[in-house]
PDB file of C-alpha atoms in Angstrom:
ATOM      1  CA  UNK A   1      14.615  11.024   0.060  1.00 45.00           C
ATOM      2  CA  UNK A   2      13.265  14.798  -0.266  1.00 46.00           C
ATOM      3  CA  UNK A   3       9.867  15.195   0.073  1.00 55.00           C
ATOM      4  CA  UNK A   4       9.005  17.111  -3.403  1.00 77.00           C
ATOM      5  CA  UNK A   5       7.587  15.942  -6.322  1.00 95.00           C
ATOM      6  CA  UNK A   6       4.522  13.676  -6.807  1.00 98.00           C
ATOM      7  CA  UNK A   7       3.846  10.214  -5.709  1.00 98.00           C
ATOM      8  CA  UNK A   8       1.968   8.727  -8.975  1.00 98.00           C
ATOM      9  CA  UNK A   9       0.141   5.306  -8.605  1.00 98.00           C
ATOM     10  CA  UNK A  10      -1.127   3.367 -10.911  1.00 98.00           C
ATOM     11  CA  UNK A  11      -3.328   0.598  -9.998  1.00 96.00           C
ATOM     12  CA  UNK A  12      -6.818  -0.406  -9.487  1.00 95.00           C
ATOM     13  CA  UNK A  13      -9.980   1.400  -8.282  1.00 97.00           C
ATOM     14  CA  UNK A  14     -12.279  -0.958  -7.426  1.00 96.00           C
ATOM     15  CA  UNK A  15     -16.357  -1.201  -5.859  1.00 97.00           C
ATOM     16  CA  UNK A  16     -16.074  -3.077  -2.596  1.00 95.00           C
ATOM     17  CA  UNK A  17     -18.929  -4.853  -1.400  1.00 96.00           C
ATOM     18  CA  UNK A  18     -18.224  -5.558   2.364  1.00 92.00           C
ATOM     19  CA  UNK A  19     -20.177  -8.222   4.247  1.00 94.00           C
ATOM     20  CA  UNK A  20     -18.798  -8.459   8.137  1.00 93.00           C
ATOM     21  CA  UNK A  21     -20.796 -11.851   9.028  1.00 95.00           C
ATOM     22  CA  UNK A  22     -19.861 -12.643  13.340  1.00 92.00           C
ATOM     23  CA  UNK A  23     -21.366 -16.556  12.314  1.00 95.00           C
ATOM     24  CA  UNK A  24     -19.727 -18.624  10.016  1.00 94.00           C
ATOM     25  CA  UNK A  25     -21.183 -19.158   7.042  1.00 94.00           C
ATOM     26  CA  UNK A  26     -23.943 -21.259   6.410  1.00 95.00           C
ATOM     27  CA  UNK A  27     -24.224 -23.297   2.927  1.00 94.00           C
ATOM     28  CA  UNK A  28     -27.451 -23.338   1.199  1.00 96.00           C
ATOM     29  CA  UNK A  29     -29.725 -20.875   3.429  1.00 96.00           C
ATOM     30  CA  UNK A  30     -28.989 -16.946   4.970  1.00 96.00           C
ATOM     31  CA  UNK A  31     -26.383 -16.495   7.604  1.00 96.00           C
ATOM     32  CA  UNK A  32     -27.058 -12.973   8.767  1.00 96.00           C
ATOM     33  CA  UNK A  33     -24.257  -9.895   8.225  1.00 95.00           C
ATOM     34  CA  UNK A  34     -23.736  -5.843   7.720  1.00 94.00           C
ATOM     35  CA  UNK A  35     -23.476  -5.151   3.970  1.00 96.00           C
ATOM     36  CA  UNK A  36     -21.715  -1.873   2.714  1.00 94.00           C
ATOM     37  CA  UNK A  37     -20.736  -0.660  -0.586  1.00 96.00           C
ATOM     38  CA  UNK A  38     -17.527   1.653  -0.342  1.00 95.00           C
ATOM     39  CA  UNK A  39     -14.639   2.768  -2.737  1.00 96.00           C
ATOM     40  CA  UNK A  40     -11.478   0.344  -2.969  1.00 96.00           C
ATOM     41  CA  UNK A  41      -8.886  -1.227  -4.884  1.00 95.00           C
ATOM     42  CA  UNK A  42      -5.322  -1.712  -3.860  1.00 94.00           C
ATOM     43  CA  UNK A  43      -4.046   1.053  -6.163  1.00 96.00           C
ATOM     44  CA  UNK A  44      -7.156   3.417  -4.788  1.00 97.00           C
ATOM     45  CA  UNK A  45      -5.998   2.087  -1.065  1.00 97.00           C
ATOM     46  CA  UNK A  46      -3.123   3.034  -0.862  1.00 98.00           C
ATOM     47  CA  UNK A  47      -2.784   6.719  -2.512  1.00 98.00           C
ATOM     48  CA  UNK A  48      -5.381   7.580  -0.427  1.00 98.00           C
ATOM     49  CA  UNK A  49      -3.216   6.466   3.010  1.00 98.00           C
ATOM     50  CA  UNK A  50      -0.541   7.816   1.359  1.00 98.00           C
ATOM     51  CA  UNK A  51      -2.397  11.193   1.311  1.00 98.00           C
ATOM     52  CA  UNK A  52      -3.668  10.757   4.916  1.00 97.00           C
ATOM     53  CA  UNK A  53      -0.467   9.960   6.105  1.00 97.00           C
ATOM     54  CA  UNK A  54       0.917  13.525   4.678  1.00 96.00           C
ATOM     55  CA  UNK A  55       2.542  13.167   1.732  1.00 97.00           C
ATOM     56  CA  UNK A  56       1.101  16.656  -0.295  1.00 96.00           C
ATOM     57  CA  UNK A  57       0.925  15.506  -3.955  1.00 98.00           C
ATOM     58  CA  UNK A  58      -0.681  11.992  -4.705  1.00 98.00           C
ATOM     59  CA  UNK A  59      -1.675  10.985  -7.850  1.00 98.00           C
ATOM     60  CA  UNK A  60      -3.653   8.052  -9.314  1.00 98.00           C
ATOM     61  CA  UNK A  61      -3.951   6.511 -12.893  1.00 98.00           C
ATOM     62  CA  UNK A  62      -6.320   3.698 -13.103  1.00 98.00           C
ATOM     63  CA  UNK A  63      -9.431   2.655 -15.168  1.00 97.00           C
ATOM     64  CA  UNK A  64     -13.105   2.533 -14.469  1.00 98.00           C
ATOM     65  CA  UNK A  65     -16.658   1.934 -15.581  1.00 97.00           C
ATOM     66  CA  UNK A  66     -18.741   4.814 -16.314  1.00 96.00           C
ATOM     67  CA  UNK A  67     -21.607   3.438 -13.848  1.00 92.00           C
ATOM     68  CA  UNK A  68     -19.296   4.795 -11.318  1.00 95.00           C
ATOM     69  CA  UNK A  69     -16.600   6.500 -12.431  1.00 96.00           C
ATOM     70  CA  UNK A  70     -18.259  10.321 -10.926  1.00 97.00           C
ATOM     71  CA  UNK A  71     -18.307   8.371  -7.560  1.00 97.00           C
ATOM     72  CA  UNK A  72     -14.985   6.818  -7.370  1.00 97.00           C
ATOM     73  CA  UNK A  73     -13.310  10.570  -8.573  1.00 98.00           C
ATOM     74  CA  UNK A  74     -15.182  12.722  -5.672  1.00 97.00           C
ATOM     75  CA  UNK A  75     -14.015   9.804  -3.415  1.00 97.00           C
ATOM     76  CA  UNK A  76     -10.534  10.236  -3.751  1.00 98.00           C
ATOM     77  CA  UNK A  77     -10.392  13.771  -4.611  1.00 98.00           C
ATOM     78  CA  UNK A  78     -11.856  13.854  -1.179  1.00 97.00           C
ATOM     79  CA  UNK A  79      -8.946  11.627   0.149  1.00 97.00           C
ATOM     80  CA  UNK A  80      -6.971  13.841  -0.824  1.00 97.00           C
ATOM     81  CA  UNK A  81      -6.137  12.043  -3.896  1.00 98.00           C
ATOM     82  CA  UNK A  82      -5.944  13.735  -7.508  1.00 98.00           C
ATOM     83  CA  UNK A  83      -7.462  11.334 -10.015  1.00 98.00           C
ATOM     84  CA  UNK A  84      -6.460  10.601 -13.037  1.00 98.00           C
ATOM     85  CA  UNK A  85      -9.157   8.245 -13.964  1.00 98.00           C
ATOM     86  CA  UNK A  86     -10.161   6.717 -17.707  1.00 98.00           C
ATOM     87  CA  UNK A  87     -13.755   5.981 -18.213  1.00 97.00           C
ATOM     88  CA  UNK A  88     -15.013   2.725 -19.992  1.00 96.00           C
ATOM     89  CA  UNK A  89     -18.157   2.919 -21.647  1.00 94.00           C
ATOM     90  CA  UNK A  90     -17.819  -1.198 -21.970  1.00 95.00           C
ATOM     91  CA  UNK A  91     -16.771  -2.694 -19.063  1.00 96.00           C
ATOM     92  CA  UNK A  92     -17.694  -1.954 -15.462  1.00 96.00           C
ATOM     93  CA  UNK A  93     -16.236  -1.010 -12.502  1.00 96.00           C
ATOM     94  CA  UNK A  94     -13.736  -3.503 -10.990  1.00 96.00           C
ATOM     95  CA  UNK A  95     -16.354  -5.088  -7.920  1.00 96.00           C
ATOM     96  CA  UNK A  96     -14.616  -7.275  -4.665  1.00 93.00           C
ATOM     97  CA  UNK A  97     -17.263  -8.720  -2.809  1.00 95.00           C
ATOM     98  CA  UNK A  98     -15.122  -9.289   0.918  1.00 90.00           C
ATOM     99  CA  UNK A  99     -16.346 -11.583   3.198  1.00 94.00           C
ATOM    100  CA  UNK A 100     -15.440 -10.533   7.013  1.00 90.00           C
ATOM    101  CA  UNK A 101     -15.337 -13.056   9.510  1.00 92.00           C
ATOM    102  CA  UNK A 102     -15.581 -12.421  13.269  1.00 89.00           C
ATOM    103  CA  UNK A 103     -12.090 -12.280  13.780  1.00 85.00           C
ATOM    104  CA  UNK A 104     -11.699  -9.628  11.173  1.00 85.00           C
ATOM    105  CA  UNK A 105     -10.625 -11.851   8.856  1.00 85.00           C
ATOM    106  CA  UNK A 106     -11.469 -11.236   4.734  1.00 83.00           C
ATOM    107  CA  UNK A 107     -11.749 -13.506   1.830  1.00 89.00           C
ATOM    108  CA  UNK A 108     -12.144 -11.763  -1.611  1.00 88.00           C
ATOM    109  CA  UNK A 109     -14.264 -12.861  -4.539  1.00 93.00           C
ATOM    110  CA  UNK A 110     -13.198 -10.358  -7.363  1.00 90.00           C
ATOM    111  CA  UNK A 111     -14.304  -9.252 -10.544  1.00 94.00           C
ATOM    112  CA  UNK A 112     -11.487  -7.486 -12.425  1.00 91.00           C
ATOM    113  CA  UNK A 113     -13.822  -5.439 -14.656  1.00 94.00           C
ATOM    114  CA  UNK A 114     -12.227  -2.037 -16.149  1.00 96.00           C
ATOM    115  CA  UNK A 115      -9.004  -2.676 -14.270  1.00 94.00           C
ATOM    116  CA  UNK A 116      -7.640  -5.227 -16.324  1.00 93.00           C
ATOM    117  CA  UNK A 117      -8.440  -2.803 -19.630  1.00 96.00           C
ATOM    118  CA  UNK A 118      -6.469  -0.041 -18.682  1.00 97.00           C
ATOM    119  CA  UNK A 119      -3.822  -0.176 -21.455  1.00 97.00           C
ATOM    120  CA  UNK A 120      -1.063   1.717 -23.014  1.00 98.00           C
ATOM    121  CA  UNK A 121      -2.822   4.292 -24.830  1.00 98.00           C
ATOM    122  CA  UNK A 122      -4.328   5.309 -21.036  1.00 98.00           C
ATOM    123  CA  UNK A 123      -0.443   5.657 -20.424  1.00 98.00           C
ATOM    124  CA  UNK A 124       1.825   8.475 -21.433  1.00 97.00           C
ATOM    125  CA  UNK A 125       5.641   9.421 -20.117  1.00 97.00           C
ATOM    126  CA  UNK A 126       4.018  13.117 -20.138  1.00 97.00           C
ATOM    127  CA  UNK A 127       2.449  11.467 -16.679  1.00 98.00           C
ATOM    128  CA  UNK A 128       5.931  11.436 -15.107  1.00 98.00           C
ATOM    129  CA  UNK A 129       6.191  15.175 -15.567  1.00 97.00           C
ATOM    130  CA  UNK A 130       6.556  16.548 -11.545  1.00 97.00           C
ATOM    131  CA  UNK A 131       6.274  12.548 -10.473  1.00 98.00           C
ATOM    132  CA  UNK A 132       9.393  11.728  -7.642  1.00 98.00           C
ATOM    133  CA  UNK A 133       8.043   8.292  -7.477  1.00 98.00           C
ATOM    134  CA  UNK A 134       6.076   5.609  -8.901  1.00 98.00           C
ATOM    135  CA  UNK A 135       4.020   3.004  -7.395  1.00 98.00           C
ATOM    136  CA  UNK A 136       2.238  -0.327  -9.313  1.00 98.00           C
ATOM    137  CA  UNK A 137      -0.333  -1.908  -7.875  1.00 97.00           C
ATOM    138  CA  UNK A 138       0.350  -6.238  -8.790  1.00 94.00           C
ATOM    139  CA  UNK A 139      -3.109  -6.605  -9.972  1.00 93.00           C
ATOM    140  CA  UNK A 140      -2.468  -4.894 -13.024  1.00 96.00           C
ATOM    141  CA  UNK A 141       0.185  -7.367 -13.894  1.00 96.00           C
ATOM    142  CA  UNK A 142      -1.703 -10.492 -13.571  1.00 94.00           C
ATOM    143  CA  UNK A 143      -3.721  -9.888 -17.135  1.00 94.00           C
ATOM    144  CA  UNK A 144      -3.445  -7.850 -20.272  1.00 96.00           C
ATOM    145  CA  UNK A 145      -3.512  -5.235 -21.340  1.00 97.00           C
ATOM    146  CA  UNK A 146      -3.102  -3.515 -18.115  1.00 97.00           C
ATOM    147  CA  UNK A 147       0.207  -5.717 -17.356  1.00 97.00           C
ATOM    148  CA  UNK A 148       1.855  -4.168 -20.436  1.00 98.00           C
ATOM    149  CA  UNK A 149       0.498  -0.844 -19.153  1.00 98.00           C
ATOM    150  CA  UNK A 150       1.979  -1.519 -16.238  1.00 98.00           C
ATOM    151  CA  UNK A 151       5.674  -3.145 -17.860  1.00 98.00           C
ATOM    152  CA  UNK A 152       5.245   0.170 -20.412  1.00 98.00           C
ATOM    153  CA  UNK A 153       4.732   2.947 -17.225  1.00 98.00           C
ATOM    154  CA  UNK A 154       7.405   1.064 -15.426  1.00 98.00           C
ATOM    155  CA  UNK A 155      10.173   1.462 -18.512  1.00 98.00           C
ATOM    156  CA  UNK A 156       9.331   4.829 -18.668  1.00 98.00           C
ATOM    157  CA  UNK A 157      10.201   5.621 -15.097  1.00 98.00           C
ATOM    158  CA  UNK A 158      13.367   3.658 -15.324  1.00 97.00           C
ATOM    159  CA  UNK A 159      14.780   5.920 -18.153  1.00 98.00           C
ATOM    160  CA  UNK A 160      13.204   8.788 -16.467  1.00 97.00           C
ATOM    161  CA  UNK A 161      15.123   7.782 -13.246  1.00 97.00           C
ATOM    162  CA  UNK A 162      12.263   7.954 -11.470  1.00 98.00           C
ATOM    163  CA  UNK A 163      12.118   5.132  -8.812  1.00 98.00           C
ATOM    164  CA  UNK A 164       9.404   2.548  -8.589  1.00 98.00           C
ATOM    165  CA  UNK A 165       7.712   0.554  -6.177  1.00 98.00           C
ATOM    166  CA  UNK A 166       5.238  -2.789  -6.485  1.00 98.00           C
ATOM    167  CA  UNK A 167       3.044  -4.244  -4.212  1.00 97.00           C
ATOM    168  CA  UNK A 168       2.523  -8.101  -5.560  1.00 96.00           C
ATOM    169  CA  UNK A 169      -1.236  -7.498  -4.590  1.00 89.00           C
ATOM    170  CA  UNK A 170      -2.389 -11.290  -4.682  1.00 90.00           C
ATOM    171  CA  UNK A 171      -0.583 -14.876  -3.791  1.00 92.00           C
ATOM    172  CA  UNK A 172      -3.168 -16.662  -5.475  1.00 91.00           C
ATOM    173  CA  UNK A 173      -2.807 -14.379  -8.798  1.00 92.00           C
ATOM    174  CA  UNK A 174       0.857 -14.793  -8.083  1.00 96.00           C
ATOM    175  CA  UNK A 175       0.507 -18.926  -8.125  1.00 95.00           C
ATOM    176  CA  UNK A 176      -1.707 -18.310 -11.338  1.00 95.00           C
ATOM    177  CA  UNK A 177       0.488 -15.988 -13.159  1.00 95.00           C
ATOM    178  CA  UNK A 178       3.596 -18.013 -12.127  1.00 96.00           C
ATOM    179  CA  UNK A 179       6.402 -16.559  -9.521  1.00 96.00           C
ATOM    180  CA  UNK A 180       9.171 -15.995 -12.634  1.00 96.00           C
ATOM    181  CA  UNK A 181       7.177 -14.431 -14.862  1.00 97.00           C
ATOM    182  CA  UNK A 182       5.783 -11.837 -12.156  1.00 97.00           C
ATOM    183  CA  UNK A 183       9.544 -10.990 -11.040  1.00 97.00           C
ATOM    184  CA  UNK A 184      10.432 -10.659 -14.922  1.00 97.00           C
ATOM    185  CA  UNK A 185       7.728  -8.130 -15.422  1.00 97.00           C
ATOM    186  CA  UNK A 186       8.851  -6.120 -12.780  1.00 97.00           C
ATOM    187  CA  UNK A 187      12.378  -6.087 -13.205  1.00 97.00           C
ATOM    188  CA  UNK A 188      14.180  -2.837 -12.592  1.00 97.00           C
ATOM    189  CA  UNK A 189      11.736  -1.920  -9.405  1.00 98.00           C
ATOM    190  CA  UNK A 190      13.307  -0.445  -6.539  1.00 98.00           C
ATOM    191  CA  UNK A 191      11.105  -1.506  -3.801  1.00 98.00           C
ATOM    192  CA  UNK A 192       8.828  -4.560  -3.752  1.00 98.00           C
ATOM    193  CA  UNK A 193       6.557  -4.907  -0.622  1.00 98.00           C
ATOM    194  CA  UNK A 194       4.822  -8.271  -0.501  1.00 98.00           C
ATOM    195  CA  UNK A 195       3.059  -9.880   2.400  1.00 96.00           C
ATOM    196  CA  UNK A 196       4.218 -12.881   3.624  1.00 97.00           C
ATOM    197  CA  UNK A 197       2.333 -15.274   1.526  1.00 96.00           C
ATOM    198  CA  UNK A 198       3.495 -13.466  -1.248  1.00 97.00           C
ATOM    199  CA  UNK A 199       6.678 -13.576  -0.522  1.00 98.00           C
ATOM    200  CA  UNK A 200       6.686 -17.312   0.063  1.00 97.00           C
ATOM    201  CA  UNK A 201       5.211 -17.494  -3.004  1.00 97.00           C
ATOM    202  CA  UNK A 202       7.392 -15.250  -5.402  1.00 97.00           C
ATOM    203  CA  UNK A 203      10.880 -17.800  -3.665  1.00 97.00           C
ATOM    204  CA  UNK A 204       8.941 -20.929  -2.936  1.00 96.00           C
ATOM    205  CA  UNK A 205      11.296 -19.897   0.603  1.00 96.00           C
ATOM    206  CA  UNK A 206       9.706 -22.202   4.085  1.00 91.00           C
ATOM    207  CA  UNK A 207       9.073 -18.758   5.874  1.00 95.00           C
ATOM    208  CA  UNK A 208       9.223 -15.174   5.110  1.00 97.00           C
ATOM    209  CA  UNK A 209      12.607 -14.453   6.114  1.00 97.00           C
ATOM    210  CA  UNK A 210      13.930 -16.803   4.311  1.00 98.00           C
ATOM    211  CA  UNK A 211      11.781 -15.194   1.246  1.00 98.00           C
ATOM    212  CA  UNK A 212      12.677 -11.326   2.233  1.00 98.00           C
ATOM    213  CA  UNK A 213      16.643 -12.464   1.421  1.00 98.00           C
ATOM    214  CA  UNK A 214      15.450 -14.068  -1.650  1.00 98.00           C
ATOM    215  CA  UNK A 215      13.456 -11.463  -2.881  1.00 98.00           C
ATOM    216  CA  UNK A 216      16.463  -8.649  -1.640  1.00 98.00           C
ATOM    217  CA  UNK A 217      18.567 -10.522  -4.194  1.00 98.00           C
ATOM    218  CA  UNK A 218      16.563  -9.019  -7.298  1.00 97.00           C
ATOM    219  CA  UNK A 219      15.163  -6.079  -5.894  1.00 98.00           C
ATOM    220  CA  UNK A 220      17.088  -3.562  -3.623  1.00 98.00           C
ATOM    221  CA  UNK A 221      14.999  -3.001  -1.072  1.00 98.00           C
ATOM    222  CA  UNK A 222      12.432  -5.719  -0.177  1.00 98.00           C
ATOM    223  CA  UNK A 223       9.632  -4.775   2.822  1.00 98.00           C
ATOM    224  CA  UNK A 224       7.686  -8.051   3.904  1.00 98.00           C
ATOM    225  CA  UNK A 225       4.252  -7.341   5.982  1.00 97.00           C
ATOM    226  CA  UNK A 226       3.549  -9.808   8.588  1.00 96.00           C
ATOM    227  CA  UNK A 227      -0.047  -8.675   9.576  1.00 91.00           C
ATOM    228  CA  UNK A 228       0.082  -8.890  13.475  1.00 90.00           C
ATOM    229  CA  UNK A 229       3.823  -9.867  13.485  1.00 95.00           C
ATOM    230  CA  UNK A 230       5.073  -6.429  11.829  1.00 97.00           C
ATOM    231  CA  UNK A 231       6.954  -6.035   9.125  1.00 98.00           C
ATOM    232  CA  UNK A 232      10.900  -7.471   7.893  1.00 98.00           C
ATOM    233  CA  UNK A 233      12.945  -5.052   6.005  1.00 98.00           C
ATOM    234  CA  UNK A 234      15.936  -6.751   3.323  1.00 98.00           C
ATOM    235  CA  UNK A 235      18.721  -5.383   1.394  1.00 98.00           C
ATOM    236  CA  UNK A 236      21.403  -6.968  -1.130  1.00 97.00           C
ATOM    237  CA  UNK A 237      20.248 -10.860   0.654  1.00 97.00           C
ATOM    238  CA  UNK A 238      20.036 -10.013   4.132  1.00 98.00           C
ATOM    239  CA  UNK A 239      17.292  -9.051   6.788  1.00 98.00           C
ATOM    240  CA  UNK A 240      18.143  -5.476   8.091  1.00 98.00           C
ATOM    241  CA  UNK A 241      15.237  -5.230  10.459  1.00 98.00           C
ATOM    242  CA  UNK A 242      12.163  -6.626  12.037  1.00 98.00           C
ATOM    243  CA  UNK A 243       9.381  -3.867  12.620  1.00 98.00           C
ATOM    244  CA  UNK A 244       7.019  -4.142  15.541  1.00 97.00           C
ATOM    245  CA  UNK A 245       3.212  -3.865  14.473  1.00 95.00           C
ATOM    246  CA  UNK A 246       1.384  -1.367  16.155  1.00 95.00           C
ATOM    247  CA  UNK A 247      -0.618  -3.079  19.053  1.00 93.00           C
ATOM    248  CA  UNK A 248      -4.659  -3.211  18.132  1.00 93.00           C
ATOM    249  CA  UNK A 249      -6.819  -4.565  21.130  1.00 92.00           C
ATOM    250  CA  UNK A 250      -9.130  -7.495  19.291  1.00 89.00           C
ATOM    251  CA  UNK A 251     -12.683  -5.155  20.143  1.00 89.00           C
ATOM    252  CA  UNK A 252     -11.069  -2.389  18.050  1.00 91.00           C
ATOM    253  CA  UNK A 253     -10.320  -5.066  15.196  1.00 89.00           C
ATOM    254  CA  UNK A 254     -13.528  -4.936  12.498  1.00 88.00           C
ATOM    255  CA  UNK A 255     -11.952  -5.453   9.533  1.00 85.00           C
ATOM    256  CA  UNK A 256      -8.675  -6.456   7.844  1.00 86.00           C
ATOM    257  CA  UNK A 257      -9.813  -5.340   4.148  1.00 83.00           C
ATOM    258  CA  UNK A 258      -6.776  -2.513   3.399  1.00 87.00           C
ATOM    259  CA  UNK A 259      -4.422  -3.406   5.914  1.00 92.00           C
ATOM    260  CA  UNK A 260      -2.251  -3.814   3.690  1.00 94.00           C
ATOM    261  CA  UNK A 261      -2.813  -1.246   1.401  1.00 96.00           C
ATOM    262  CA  UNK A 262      -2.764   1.055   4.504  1.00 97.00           C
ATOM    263  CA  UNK A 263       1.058   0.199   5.036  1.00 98.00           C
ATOM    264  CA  UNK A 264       2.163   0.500   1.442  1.00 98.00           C
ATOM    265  CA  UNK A 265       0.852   4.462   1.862  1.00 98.00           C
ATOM    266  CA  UNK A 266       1.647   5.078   5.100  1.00 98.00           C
ATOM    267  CA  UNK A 267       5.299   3.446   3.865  1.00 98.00           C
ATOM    268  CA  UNK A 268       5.802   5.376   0.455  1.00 98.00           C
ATOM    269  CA  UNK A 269       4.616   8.870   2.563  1.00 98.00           C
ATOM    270  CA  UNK A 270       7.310   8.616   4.847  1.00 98.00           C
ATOM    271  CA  UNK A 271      10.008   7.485   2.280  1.00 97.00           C
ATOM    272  CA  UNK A 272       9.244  10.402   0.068  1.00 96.00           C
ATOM    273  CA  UNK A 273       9.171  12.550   3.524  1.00 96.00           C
ATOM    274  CA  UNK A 274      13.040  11.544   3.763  1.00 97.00           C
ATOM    275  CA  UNK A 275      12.405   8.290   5.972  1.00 98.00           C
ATOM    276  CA  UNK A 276      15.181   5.410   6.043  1.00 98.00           C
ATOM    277  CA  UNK A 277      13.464   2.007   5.075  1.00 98.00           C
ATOM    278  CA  UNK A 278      13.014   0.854   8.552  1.00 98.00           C
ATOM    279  CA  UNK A 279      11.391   4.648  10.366  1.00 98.00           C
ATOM    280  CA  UNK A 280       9.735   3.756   6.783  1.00 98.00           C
ATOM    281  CA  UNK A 281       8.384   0.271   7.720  1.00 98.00           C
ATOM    282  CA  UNK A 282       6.882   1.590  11.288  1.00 98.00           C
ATOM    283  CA  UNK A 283       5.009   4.446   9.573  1.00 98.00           C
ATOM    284  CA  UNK A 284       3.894   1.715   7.388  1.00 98.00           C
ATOM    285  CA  UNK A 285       2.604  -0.613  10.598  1.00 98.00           C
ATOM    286  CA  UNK A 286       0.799   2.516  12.168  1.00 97.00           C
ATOM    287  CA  UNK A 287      -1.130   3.089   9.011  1.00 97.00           C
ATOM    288  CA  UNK A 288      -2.038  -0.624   9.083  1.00 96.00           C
ATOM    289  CA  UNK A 289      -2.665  -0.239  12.410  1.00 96.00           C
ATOM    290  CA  UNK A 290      -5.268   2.363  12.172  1.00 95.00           C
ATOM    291  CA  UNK A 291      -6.991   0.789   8.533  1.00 95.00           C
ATOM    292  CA  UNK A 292      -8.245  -2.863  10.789  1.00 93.00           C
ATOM    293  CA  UNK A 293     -10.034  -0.293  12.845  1.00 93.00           C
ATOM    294  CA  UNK A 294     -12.542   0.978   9.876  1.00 93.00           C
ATOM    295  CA  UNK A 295     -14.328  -0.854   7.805  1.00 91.00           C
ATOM    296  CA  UNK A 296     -12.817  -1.225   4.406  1.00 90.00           C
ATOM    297  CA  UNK A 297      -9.727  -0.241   3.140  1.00 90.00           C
ATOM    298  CA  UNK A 298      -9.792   3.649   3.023  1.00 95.00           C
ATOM    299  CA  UNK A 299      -8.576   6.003   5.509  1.00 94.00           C
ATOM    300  CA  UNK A 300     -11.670   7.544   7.859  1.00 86.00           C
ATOM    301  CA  UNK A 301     -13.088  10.586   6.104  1.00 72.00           C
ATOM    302  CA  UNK A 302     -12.254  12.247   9.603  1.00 52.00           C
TER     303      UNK A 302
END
């Protein structure tokens, strides 16, 4: 793939509220932890390691509240990240409270806020003008009017022949929304890059192989994230390749929130850069590698 034109995502930008608690939690009374507020989302994520992982022109559509919507554009337009953000004056800013357990571990309560508005007036084909690729964050797919946003963006780049790529975001959204009607709505991707509960999800398959040659049936090029275990790569119903992770040592481990978002940009960077799917898939696990080192799901700002 050659390396010009834009990568254009369009997804969610989100306030994370990060709690990294080393007790378990305790029901009824305080159990003591390190609270930060930082910039997220899935969508946000993962242009901004796209950015970080060199790819020169990223671009980002999404929706947010105007209690935060100055903060969330100098954030990614310090990421490296041009936004493209719409501001609504009636809904707030999308808010993920994660918890972080000692292991590194997150569980997300999440409050969809101005994500789930963006709709197809805040999309226009004009947006596809310079754009090489397209990327749709799931979460935008699992409520309207942002899922016919997303259906309407992801039309346009089909007759534009501009090639997309979806991340499934969440497999209990996924359960919720149902596995057939999520793989309707994005019918006509290119690339669909699911972790392995999502995967298991989308087929119903007994383990994520099984699910990656599933999945490589109805889209071409299926990537499968496997956290410690790397990454599977699957074309036309067969696994082409298992991808080593990147080795972390636990001490460096602080917090998993982004990992995955980290190898979706770290992934569509080195694609557009001219990468085969599997040189692809190892960028990808070195960008995830690097993300459970911080704390949250943005690159460091240095």
């Amino acid at each position: 793939m050659s390396r010009d034109g834009a990568l254009l995502v369009v997804g969610d930008v989100v306030t994370d509220v990060i709690a990294r608690h080393r007790t378990p939690l305790a029901p009824a009374t305080d159990t003591a932890a390190v609270i930060r507020t930082l910039p997220g989302g899935a969508g946000a994520n993962a242009a901004c390691w796209a950015a970080r992982s060199g790819h020169p022109d990223v671009r980002l559509l999404g929706r947010v509240g105007t209690d935060a919507a100055d903060w969330h554009e100098r954030a990614l337009t310090g990421a490296g990240v041009r936004p493209l953000l719409v501001p609504d004056p009636r809904v707030p800013t999308a808010t993920v409270i994660a918890l972080v357990d000692a292991a590194a571990e997150r569980t997300f309560l999440t409050d969809g806020g101005a994500v789930l508005r963006l709709c197809p007036a805040d999309w226009s084909a004009g947006l596809l003008d310079g754009v090489a690729a397209l990327h749709l964050s799931g979460y935008l797919f699992f409520a309207e009017p942002s899922g016919a946003a997303a259906r309407l963006a992801l039309r346009d780049a089909r007759a534009a022949g501009t090639p997309v790529s979806v991340d499934p975001a969440s497999a209990g959204f996924l359960a919720e929304l149902g596995p057939e009607r999520f793989l309707a709505a994005v019918e006509g991707a290119s690339v669909l890059l699911p972790n392995a509960d999502e995967a298991r999800e989308l087929t119903g398959a007994p383990d994520p192989e099984a699910a990656a040659r599933e999945l490589s049936r109805r889209v071409p090029l299926v990537v499968v994230t496997l956290g410690a275990a790397g990454a599977l790569v699957a074309e036309g119903g067969a696994v082409t390749a298992r991808v080593a992770a990147v080795p972390v040592a636990p001490e460096r481990r602080v917090d998993s929130t982004g990992a995955g978002d980290a190898f979706t940009g770290g992934f569509l960077a080195a694609r557009r850069a001219g990468a085969d799917p599997v040189a692809a898939a190892r960028a990808g696990c070195a960008a995830g590698a690097r993300a459970v080192t911080v704390v949250g799901g943005r690159p460091p700002s240095v």
